[in-house]
CSV table of C-alpha atoms in Angstrom, one decimal:
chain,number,residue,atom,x,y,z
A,1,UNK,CA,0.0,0.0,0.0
A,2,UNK,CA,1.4,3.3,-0.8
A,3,UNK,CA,0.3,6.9,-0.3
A,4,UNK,CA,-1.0,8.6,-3.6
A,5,UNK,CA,-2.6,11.8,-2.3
A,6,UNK,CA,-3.2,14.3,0.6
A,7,UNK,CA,-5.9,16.5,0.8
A,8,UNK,CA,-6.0,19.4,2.7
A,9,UNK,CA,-9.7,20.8,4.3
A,10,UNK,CA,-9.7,24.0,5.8
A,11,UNK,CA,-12.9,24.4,7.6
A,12,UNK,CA,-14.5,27.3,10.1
A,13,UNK,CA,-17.9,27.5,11.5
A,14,UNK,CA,-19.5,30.4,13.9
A,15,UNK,CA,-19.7,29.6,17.1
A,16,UNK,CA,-22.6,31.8,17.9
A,17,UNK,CA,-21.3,33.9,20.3
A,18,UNK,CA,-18.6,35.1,22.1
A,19,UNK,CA,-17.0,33.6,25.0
A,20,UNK,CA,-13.5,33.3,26.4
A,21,UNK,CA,-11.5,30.9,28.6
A,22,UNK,CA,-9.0,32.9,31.3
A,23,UNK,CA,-6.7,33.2,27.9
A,24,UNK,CA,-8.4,33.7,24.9
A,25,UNK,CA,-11.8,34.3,22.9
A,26,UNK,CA,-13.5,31.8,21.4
A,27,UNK,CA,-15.7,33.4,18.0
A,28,UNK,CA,-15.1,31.4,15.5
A,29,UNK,CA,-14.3,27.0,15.5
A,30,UNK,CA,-11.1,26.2,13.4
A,31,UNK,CA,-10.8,22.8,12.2
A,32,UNK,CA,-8.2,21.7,9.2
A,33,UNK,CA,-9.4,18.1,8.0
A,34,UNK,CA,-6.6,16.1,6.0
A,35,UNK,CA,-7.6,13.4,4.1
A,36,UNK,CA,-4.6,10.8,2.9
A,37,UNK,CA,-5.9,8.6,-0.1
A,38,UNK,CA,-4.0,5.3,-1.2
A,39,UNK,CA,-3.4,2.8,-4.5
A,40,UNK,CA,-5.4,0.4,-2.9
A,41,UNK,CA,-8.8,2.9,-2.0
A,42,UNK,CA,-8.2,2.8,1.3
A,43,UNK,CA,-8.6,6.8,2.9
A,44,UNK,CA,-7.9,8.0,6.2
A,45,UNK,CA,-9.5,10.9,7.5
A,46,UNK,CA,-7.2,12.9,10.3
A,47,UNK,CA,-7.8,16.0,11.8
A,48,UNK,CA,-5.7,19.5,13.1
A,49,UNK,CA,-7.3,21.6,16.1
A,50,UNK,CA,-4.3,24.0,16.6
A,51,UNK,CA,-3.7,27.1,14.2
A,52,UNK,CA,-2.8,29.6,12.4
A,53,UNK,CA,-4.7,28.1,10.0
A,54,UNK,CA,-2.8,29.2,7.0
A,55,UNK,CA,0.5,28.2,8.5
A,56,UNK,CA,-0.6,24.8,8.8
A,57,UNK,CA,-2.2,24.4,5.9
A,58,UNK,CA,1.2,25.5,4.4
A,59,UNK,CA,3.3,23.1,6.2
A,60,UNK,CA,1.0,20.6,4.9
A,61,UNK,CA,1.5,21.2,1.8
A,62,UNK,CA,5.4,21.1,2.3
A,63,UNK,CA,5.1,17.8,3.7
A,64,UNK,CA,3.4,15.7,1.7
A,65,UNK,CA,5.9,15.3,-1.5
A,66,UNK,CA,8.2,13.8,1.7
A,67,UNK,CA,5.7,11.2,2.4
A,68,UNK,CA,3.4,10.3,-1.3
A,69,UNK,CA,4.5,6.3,-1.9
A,70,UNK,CA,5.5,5.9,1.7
A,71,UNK,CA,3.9,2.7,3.1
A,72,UNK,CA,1.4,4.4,5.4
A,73,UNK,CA,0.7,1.8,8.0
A,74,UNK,CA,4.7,2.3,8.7
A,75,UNK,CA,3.5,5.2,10.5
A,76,UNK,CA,6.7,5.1,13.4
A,77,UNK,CA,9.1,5.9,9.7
A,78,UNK,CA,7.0,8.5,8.4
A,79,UNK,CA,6.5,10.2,11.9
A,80,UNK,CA,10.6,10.2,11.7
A,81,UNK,CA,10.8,11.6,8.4
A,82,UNK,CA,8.5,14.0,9.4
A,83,UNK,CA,10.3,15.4,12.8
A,84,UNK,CA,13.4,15.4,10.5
A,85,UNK,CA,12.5,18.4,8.6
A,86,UNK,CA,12.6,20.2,12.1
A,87,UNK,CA,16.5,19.5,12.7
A,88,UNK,CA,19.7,20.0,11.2
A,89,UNK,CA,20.7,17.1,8.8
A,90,UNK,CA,23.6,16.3,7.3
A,91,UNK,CA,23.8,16.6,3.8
A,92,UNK,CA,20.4,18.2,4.0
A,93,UNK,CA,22.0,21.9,2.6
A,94,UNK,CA,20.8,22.5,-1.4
A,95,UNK,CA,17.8,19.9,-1.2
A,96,UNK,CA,20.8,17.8,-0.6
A,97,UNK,CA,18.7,14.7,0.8
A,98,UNK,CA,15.4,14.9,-1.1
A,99,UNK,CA,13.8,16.4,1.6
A,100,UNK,CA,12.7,19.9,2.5
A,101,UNK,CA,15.5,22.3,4.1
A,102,UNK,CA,15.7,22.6,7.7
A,103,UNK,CA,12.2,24.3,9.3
A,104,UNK,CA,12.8,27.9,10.4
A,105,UNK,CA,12.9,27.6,14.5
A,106,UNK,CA,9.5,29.9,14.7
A,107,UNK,CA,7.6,27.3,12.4
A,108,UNK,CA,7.7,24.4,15.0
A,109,UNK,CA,4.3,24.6,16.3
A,110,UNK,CA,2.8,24.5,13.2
A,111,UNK,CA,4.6,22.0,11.8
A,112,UNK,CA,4.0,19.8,14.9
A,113,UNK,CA,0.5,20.2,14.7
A,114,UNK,CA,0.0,19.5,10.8
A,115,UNK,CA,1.7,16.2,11.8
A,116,UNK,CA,-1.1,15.3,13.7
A,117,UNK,CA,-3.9,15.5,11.4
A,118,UNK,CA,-1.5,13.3,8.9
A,119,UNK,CA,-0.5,10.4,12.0
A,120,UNK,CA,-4.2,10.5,13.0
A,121,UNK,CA,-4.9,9.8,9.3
A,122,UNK,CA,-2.5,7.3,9.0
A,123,UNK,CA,-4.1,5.3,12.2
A,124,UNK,CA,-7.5,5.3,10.4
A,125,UNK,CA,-5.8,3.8,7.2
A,126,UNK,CA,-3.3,1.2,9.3
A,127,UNK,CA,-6.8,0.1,11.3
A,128,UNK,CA,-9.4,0.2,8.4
A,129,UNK,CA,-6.7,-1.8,6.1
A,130,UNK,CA,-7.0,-4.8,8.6
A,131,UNK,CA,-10.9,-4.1,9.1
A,132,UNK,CA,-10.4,-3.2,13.1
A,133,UNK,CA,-11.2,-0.3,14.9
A,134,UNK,CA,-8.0,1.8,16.5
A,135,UNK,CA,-8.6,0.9,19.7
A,136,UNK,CA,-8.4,-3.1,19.0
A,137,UNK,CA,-5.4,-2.6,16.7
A,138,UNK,CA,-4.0,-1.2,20.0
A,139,UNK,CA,-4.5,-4.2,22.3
A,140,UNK,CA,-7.3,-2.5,23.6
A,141,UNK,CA,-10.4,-4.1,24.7
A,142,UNK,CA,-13.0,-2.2,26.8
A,143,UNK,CA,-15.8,-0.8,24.6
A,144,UNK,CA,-16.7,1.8,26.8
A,145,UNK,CA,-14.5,4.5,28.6
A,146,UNK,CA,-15.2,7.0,31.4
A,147,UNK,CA,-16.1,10.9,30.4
A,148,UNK,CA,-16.6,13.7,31.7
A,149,UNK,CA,-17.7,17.2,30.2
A,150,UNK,CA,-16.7,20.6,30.1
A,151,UNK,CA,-18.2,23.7,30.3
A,152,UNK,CA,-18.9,26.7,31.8
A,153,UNK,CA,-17.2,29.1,29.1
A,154,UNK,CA,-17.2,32.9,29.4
A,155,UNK,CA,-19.4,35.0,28.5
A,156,UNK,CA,-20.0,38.7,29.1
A,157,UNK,CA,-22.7,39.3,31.4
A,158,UNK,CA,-23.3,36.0,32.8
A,159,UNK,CA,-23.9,35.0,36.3
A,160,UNK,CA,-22.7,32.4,38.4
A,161,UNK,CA,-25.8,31.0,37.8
A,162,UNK,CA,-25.1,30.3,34.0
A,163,UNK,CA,-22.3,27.7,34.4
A,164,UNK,CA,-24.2,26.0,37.4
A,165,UNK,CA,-26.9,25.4,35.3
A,166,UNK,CA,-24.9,24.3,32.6
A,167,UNK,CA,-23.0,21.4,34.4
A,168,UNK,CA,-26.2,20.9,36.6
A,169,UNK,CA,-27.6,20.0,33.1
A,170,UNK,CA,-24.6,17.9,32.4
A,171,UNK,CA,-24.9,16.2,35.6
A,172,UNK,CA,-28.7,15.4,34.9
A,173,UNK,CA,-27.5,13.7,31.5
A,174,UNK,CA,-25.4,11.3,33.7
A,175,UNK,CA,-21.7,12.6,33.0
A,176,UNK,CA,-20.3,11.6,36.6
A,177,UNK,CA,-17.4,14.1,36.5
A,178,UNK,CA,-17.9,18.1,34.8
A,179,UNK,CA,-15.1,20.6,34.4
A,180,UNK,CA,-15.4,24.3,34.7
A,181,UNK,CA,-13.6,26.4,33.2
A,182,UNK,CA,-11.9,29.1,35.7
A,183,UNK,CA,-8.8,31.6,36.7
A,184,UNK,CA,-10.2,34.3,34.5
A,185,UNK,CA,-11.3,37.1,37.5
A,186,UNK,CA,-11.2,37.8,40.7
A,187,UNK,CA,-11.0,35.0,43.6
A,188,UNK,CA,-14.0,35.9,45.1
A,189,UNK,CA,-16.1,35.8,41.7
A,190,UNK,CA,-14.1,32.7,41.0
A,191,UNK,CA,-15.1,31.1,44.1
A,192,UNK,CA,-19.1,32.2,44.1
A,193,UNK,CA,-19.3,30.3,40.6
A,194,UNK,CA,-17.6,27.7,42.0
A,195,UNK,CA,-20.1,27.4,44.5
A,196,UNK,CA,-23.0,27.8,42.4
A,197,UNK,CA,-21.3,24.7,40.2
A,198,UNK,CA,-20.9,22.5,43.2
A,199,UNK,CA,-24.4,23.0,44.9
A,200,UNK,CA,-26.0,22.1,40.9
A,201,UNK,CA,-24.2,19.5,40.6
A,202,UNK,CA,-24.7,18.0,43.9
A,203,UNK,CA,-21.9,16.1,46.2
A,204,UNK,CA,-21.2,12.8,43.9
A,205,UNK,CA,-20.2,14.7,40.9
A,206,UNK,CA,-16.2,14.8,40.6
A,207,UNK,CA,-15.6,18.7,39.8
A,208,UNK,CA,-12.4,20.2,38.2
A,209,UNK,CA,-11.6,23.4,37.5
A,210,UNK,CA,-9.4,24.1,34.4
A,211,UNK,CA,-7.4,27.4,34.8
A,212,UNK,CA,-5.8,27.7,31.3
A,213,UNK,CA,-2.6,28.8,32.9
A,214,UNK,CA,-4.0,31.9,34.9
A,215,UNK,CA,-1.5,32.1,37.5
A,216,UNK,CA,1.5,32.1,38.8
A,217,UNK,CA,2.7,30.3,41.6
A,218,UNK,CA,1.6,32.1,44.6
A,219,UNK,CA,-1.5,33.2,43.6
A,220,UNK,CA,-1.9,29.7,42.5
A,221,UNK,CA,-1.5,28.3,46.2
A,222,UNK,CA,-3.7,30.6,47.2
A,223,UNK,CA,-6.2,30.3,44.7
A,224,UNK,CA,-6.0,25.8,45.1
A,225,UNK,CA,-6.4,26.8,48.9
A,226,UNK,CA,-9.5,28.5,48.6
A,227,UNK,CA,-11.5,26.3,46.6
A,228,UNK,CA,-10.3,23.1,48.0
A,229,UNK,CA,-13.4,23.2,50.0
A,230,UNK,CA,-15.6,22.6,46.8
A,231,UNK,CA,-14.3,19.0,46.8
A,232,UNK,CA,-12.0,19.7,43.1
A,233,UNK,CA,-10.8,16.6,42.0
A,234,UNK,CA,-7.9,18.3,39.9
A,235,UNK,CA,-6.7,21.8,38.8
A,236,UNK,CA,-5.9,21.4,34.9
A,237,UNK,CA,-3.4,23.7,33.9
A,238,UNK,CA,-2.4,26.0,36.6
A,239,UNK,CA,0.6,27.9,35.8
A,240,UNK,CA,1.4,30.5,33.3
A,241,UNK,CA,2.9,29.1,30.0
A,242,UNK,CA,6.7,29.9,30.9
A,243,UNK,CA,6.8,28.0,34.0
A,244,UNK,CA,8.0,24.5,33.7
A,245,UNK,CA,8.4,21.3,35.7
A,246,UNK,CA,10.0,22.6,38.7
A,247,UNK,CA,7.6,25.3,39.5
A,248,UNK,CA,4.9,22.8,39.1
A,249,UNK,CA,6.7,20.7,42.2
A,250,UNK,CA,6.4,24.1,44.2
A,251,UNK,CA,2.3,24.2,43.3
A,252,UNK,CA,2.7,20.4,44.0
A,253,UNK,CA,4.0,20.7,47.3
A,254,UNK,CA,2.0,23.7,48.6
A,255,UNK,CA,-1.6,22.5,47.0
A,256,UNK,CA,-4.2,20.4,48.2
A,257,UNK,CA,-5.7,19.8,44.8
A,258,UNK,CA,-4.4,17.3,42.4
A,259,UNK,CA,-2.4,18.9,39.5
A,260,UNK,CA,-3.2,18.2,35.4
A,261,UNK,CA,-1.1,19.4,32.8
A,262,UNK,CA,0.3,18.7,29.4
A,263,UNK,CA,-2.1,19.7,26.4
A,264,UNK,CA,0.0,22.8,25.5
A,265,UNK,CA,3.5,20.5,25.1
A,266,UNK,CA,4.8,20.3,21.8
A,267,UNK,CA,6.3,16.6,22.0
A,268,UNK,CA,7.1,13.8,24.3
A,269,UNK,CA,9.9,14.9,25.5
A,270,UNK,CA,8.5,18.1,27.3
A,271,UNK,CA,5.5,15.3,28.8
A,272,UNK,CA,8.3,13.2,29.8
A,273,UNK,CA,10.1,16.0,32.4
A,274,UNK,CA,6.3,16.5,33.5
A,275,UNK,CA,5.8,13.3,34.5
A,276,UNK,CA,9.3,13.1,35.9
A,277,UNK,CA,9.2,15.9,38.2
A,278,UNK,CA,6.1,14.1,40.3
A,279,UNK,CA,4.1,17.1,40.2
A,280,UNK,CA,1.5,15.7,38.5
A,281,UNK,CA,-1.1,13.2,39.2
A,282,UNK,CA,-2.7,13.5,35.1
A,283,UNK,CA,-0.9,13.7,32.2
A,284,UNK,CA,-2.7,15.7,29.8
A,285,UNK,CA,-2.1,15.8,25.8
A,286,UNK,CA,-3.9,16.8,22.6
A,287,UNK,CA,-3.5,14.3,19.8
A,288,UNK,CA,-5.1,16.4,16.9
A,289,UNK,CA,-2.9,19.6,18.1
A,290,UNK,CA,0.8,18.4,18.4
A,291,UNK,CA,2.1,14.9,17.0
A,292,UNK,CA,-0.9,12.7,17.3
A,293,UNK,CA,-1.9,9.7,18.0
A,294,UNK,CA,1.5,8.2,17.6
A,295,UNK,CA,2.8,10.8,20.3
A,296,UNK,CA,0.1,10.3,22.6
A,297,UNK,CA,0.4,6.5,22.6
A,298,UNK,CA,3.9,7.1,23.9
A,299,UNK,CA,2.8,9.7,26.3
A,300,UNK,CA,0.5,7.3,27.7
A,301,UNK,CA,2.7,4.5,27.9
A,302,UNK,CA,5.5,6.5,29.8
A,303,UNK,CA,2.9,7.7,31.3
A,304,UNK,CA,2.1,4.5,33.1
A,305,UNK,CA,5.0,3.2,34.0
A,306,UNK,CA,5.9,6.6,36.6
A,307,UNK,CA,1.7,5.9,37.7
A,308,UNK,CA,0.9,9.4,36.5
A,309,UNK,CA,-3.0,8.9,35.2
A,310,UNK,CA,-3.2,9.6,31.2
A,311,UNK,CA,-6.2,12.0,30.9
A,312,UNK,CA,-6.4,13.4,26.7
A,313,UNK,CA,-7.3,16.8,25.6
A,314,UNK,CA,-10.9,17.4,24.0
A,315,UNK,CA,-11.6,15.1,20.4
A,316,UNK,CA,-13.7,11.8,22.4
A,317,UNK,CA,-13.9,10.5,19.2
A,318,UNK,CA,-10.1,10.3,18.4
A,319,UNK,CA,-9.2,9.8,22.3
A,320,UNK,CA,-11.2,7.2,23.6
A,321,UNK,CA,-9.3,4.2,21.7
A,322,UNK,CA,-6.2,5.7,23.4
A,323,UNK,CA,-8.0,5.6,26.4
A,324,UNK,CA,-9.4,1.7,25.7
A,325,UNK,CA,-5.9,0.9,24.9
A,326,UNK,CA,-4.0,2.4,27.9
A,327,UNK,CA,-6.3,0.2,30.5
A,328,UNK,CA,-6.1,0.6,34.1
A,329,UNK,CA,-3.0,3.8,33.3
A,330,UNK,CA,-6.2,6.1,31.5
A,331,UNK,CA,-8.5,7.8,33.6
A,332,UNK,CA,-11.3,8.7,30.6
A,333,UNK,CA,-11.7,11.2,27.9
A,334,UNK,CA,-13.3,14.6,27.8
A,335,UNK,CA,-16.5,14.9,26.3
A,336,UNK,CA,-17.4,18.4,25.0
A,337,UNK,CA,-21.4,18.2,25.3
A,338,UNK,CA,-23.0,21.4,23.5
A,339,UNK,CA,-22.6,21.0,19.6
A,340,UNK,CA,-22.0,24.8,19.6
A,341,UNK,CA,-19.0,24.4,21.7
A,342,UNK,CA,-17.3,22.2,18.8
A,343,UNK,CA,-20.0,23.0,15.4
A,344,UNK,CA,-17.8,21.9,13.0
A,345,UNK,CA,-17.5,18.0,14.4
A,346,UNK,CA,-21.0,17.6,15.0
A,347,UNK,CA,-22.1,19.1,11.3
A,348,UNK,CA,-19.6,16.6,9.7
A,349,UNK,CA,-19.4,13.9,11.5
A,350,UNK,CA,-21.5,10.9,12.6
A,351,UNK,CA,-21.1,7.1,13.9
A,352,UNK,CA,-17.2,6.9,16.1
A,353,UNK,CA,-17.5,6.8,20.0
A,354,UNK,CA,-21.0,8.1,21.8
A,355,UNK,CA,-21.9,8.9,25.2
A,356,UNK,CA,-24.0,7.1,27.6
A,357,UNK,CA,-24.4,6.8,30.7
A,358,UNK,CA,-21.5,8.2,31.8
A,359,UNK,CA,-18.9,6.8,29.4
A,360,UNK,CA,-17.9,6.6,26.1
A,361,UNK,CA,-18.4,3.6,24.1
A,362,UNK,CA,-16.3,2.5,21.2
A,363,UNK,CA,-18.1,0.9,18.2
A,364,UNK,CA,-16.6,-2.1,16.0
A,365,UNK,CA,-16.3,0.1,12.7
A,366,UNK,CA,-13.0,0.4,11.2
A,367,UNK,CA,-10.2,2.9,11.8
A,368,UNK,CA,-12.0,5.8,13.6
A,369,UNK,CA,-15.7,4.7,13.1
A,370,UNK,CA,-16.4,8.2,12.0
A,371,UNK,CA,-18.3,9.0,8.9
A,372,UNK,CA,-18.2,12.4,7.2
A,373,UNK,CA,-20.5,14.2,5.3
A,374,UNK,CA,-18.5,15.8,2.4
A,375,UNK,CA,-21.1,17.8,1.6
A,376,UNK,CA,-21.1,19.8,5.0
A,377,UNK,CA,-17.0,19.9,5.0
A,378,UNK,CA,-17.3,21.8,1.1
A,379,UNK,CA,-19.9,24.0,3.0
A,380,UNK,CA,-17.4,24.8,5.8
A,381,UNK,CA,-14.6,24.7,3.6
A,382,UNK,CA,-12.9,28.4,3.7
C-alpha cells in the first residue's frame, strides 16, 4: 500500500457567540481536516485543532511530497521523516537529501500540529486496512471508557448562575465528572461560581476546575487553597505558559488539589520531564494539536510506567481508543457536550465513539468509526 494523495480541508464555523477561557476568545471553530488517499482505496480521515490556520495548511503542503509512496501503516518511519524536517541534517543543505530544508525555528508549532492530522490519518488507514477499529489494533479491549464534560465558558454578562446550570444540566444527563472552566477574575467571583457549580451538581459529581494557565505560583497556592473546600478533584493547567516542571513541584507541594497538565506540550519529550518531576497526578495531551496519535500513545505509555494517570485533551472521538488501549493507566476522555461548543465535528461527523451513561463507548467500525459528510465539509470549507 502506498500513499497517492493528501488532501487538505480547511474548515471554520460560527460559534454563535462570544466567549472566552481565562486566555483567549472563542468566536469562531477552526478545524483543518486532512484526508490521505491510497493505491489500494483505502482513505484516512485525520484532523488538526491547533492554528494559524494558513501556517498549517502550508506546512501541509510542504510535507506531503516527503511522504506520497510511503507505506502508510509504517507510521513510526514517516513520523521520523517528518520530525526530521525540524532538525539539522547532514547533507540536508541544497535539497541535498530529497527532503525539504531545515524548518525555520519559529515554524515548530505549526509543523507539529500539521503532523497530527496526517499520524491521526494514518491510524484510520493502518486500522481500516485490517478491518479493526484503532482501539483493537491497539490491544485494547473495553468498549466503553469513562467521560466527563466541560463547560462553563465565558461570557459577558453572565452569572454564576449560568455555568451551574450548565454542568447541573450535564450532571442530569449522567456525566459523573464536569469541568469548569476558571482563573479568569477575581478569587472571590471565581469562588461564588464555584459554589454555584458544586451546589447544581450536587456532592457525587467529581468537579475540576481548568485554569488555562492563569496564574503564577503564589496566587496559584492561594487560589487551590481556597476552593479546596468545593471537593476539586484536579486543577488542569495551573501555571502560566513559561513556567515548567520545577515550579509545578512548588504548586505540587504547597496544594491540596491534584495537578493536570500537558495539552499545551509540543512533544514527548517536554511530557516526559512533567511526568518526571512528580508534580503531576494526570498527564494531559492533545493528539489532533501536536504529533498525534502516535505521540500520545507514547505519552500514555511512559505515562504509566511513573503511575501518573493519562487524561487526553478534547476530540472523544479520536481519544477514547487511546484511552481503551491504555487500561487501568487512563482515567477517561473529555467529552465536549454542546454542539456549539465544537459546530464543526457535530455538522460533519456521525457514527465513532457516543456517550451514555457516563462513558464513552467505542463501536466495532473500522479505523476511527467516523463517517463524514462531504457535503457539510465543502460548506465549511474556507
Amino acid at each position: 500500500m502506498k500513499i497517492t494523495d493528501l488532501i487538505i480541508h480547511p474548515l471554520q464555523a460560527d460559534h454563535g457567540r462570544l466567549t472566552w477561557t481565562a486566555h483567549e476568545p472563542f468566536a469562531r471553530a477552526i478545524l483543518t481536516l486532512v484526508e490521505i488517499r491510497t493505491d489500494e482505496g483505502v482513505v484516512g480521515i485525520g484532523e488538526v485543532a491547533s492554528g494559524p490556520q494558513p501556517a498549517v495548511c502550508d506546512m501541509l503542503r510542504m510535507i506531503t511530497p516527503a511522504i506520497l509512496v510511503m507505506d502508510p501503516r509504517g507510521h513510526v518511519d514517516i513520523w521520523d521523516r517528518m520530525l526530521s524536517i525540524t532538525t539539522p541534517r547532514r547533507g540536508a543543505l541544497f535539497n541535498g537529501d530529497g527532503l525539504p530544508p531545515p524548518l525555520p525555528r519559529h515554524l515548530r508549532p505549526q509543523f507539529l500540529a500539521a503532523m497530527a492530522g496526517i499520524d491521526i490519518a494514518l491510524w484510520d488507514i493502518k486500522a481500516k486496512s485490517v478491518a479493526l477499529p484503532v482501539f483493537r489494533l491497539m490491544g485494547g479491549t473495553r468498549t466503553d471508557v469513562f467521560t466527563y464534560a466541560v463547560g462553563g465558558m465565558y461570557a459577558k454578562d453572565d452569572t454564576p448562575g449560568s455555568c451551574a446550570r450548565e454542568l447541573g444540566d450535564f450532571a442530569k444527563r449522567g456525566f459523573k465528572a464536569v469541568k469548569l472552566k476558571s482563573g479568569g477574575m477575581s478569587l472571590e467571583k471565581e469562588v461564588a461560581r464555584i459554589r454555584a457549580v458544586r451546589d447544581a451538581i450536587g456532592p457525587d459529581v467529581q468537579l475540576a476546575l481548568d485554569v488555562n494557565a492563569a496564574y503564577d505560583i503564589d496566587e496559584c497556592i492561594q487560589y487551590a487553597n481556597t476552593v479546596a473546600e468545593f471537593g476539586i478533584a484536579w486543577l488542569e493547567e495551573p501555571l502560566h505558559w513559561y513556567l515548567q516542571p520545577a515550579d509545578y513541584v512548588k504548586l505540587a507541594n504547597a496544594s491540596p488539589i491534584p495537578l493536570a497538565h500537558g495539552e499545551r506540550e509540543w512533544h514527548r519529550f517536554a511530557a516526559r520531564d512533567f511526568i518526571d518531576s512528580g508534580a503531576l497526578r494526570y498527564i494531559q495531551f492533545d493528539s489532533a494539536r501536536f504529533g498525534g496519535i502516535t505521540e500520545g500513545l507514547r505519552v500514555g505509555i511512559y505515562a504509566e510506567q511513573k503511575n501518573v494517570m493519562v487524561q487526553p485533551h478534547s476530540w472523544p472521538h479520536l481519544h477514547a481508543h487511546l484511552a481503551s488501549a491504555l487500561g487501568k493507566g487512563a482515567y477517561g476522555a473529555e467529552c465536549v457536550p454542546e454542539p456549539g461548543a465544537h459546530p464543526i465535528h457535530h455538522r460533519i461527523f456521525s457514527g465513532g465513539a457516543y456517550y451514555r451513561d457516563g462513558r464513552l463507548h467505542l463501536t466495532e467500525a473500522p479505523g476511527f468509526g467516523v463517517e463524514v459528510d462531504w457535503n457539510q465539509v465543502k460548506s465549511l470549507t474556507v
